[in-house]
mmCIF file of C-alpha atoms in Angstrom:
data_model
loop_
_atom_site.group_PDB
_atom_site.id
_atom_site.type_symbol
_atom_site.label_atom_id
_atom_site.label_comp_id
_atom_site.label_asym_id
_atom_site.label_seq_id
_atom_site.Cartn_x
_atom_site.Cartn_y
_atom_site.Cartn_z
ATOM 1 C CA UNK T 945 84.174 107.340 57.774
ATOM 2 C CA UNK T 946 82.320 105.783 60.457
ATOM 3 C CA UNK T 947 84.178 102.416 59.608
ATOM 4 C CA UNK T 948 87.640 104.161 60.018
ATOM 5 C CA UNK T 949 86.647 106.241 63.807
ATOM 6 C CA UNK T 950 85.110 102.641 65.020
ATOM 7 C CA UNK T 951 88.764 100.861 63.699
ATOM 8 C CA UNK T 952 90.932 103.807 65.598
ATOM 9 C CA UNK T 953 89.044 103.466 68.591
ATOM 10 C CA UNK T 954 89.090 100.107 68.556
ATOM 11 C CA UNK T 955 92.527 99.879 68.403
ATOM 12 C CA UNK T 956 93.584 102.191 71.292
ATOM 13 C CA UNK T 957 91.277 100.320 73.209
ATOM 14 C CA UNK T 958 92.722 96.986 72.734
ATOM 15 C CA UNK T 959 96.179 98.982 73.368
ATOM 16 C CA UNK T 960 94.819 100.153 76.915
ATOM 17 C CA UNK T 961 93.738 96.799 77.296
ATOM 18 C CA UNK T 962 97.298 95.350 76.641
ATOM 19 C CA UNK T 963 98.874 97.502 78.985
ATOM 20 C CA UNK T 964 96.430 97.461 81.658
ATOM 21 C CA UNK T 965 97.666 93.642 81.750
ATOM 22 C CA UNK T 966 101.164 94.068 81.748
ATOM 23 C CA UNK T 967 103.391 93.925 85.118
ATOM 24 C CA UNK T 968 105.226 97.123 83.626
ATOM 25 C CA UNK T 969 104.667 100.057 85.488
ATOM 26 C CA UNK T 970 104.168 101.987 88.741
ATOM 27 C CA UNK T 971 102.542 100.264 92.078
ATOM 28 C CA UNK T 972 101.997 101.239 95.263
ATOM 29 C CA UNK T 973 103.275 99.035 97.989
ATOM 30 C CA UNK T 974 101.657 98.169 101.551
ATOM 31 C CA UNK T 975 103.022 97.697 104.969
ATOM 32 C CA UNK T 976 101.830 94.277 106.044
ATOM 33 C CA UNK T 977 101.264 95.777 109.980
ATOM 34 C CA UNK T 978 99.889 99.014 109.481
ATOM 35 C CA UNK T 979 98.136 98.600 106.188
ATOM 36 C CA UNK T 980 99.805 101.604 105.287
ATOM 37 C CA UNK T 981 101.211 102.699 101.957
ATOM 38 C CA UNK T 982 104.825 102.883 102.314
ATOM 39 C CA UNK T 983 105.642 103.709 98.571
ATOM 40 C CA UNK T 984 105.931 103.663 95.272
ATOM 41 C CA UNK T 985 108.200 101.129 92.763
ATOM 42 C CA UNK T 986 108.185 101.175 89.385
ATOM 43 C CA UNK T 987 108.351 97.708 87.777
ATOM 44 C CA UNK T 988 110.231 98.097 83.902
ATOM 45 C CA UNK T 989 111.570 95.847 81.740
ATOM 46 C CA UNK T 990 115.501 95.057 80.633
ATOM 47 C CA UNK T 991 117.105 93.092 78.605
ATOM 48 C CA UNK T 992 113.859 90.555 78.794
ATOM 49 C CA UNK T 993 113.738 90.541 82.593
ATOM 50 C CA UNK T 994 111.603 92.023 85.016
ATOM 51 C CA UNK T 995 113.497 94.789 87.799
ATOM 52 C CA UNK T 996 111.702 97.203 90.235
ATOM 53 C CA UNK T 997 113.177 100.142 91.868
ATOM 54 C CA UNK T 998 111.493 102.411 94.669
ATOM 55 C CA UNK T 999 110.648 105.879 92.905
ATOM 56 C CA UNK T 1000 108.633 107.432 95.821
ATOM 57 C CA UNK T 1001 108.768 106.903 99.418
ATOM 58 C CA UNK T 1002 105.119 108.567 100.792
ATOM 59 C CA UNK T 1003 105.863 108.367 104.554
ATOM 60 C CA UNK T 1004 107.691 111.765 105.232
ATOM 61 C CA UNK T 1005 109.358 110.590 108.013
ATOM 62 C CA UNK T 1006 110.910 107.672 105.700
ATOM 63 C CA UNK T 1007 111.937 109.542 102.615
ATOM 64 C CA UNK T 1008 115.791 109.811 103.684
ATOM 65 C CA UNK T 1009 116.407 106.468 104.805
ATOM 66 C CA UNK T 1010 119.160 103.962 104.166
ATOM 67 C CA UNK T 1011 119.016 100.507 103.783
ATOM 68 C CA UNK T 1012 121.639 100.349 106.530
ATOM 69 C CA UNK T 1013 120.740 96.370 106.842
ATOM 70 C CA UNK T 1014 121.702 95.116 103.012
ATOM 71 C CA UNK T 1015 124.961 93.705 102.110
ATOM 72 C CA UNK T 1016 127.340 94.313 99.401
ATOM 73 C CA UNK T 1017 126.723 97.225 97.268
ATOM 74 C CA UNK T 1018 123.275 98.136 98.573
ATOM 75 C CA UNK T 1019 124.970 98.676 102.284
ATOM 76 C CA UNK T 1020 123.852 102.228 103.444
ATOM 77 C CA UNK T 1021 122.415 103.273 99.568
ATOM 78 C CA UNK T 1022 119.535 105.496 100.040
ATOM 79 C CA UNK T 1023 116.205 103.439 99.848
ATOM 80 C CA UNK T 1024 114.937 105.827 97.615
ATOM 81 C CA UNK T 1025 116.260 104.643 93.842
ATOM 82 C CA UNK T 1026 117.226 101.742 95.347
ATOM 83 C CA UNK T 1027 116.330 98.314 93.279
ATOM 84 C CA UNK T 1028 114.458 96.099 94.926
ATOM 85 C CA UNK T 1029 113.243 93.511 92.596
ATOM 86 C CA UNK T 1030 115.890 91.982 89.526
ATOM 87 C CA UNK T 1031 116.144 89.786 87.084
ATOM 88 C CA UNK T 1032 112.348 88.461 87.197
ATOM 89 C CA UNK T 1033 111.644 86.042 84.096
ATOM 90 C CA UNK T 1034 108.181 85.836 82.009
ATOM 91 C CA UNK T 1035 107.142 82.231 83.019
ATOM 92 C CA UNK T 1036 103.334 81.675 81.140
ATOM 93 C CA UNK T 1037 101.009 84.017 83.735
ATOM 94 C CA UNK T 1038 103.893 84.424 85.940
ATOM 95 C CA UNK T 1039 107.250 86.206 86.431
ATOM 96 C CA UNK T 1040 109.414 84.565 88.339
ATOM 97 C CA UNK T 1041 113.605 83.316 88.829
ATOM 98 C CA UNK T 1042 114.660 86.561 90.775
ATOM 99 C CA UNK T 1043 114.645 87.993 94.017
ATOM 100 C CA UNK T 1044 113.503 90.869 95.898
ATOM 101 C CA UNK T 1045 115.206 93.156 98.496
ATOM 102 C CA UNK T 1046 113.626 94.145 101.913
ATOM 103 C CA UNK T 1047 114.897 97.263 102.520
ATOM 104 C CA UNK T 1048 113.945 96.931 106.246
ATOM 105 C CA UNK T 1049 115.532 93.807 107.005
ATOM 106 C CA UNK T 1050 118.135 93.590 104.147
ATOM 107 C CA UNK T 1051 117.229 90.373 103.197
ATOM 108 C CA UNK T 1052 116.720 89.193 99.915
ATOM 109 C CA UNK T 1053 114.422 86.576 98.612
ATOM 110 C CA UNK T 1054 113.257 84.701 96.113
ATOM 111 C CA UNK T 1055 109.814 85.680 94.778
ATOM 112 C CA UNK T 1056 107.131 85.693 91.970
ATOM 113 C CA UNK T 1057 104.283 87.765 90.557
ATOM 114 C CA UNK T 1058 101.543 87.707 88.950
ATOM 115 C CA UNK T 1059 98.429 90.217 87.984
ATOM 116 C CA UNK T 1060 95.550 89.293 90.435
ATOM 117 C CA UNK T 1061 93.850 91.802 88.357
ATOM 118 C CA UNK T 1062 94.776 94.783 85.754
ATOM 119 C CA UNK T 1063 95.373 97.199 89.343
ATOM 120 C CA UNK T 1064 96.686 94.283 91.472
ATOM 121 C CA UNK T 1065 99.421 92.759 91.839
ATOM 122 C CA UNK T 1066 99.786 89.477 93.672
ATOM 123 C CA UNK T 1067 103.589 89.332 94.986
ATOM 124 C CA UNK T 1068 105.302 86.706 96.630
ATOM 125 C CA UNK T 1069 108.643 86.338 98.875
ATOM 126 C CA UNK T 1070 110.194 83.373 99.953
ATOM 127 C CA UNK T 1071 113.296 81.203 100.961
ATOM 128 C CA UNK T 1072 113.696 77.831 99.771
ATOM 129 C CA UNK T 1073 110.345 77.014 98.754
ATOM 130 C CA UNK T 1074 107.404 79.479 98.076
ATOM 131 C CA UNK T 1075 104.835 77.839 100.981
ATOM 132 C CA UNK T 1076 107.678 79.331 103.221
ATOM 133 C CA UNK T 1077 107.298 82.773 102.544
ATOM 134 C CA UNK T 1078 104.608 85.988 102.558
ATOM 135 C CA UNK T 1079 102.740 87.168 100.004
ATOM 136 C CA UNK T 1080 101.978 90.897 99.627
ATOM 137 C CA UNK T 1081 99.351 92.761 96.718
ATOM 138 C CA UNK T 1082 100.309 96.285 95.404
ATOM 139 C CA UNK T 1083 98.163 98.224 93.877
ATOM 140 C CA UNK T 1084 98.968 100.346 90.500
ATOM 141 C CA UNK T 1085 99.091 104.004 91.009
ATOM 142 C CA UNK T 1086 97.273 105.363 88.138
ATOM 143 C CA UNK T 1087 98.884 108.226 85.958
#
């Protein structure tokens, strides 16, 4: 009996493991100025690539805006829902071959990321090449 509890918890453990390594899931994202946390995106999985969409906006004054500033089909959406990060590929440690969205600017780019550790996430945005860019770290929001 002991044998079997030590295999079960074993296993969930190794499961929390797993998923405290995975990319997949909520994080909280910081405003490079203020050091603020601006809000929430939830990073999921499709079709074997990597998207993240903005779930929770946590300035109050910020919860209605549009991203008046992106082109195309994003022009005046409501930041809130909006997807910000598509069509990231697994790449060994790395996810990378997709772009993010600014919703401040409009401007997309194309970034990377990569765990920094099981809460942090090491993102970076660039054009051209990635030395000409900004890197940010979110933080996962725990359930």
């Amino acid at each position: 009996m002991k044998n079997w509890m030590l295999t079960i918890g074993v296993f969930f453990f190794a499961l929390s493991t797993i998923q405290a390594q995975s990319v997949i899931g909520k994080w909280k994202t910081i405003d490079d100025e203020t050091g603020e946390a601006k809000s929430v995106v939830e990073i999921y999985e499709k079709s074997g690539k990597i998207y993240g969409k903005v779930v929770e906006i946590l300035r109050a004054d910020h919860k209605k805006d549009l991203c008046v500033k992106c082109d195309g089909a994003d022009k005046n959406k409501p930041i809130m829902g909006l997807n910000i990060i598509n069509g990231l590929k697994k790449d060994g440690d790395e996810y990378s071959g997709g772009t993010i969205l600014d919703p401040t600017n409009g401007k997309k780019y194309k970034c990377y990321i990569t765990l920094d550790s099981a809460d942090k996430l090491k993102l970076r945005g660039y054009v051209g090449i990635s030395i000409m860019g900004r890197t940010q770290y979110w933080t996962r929001v725990k359930n």
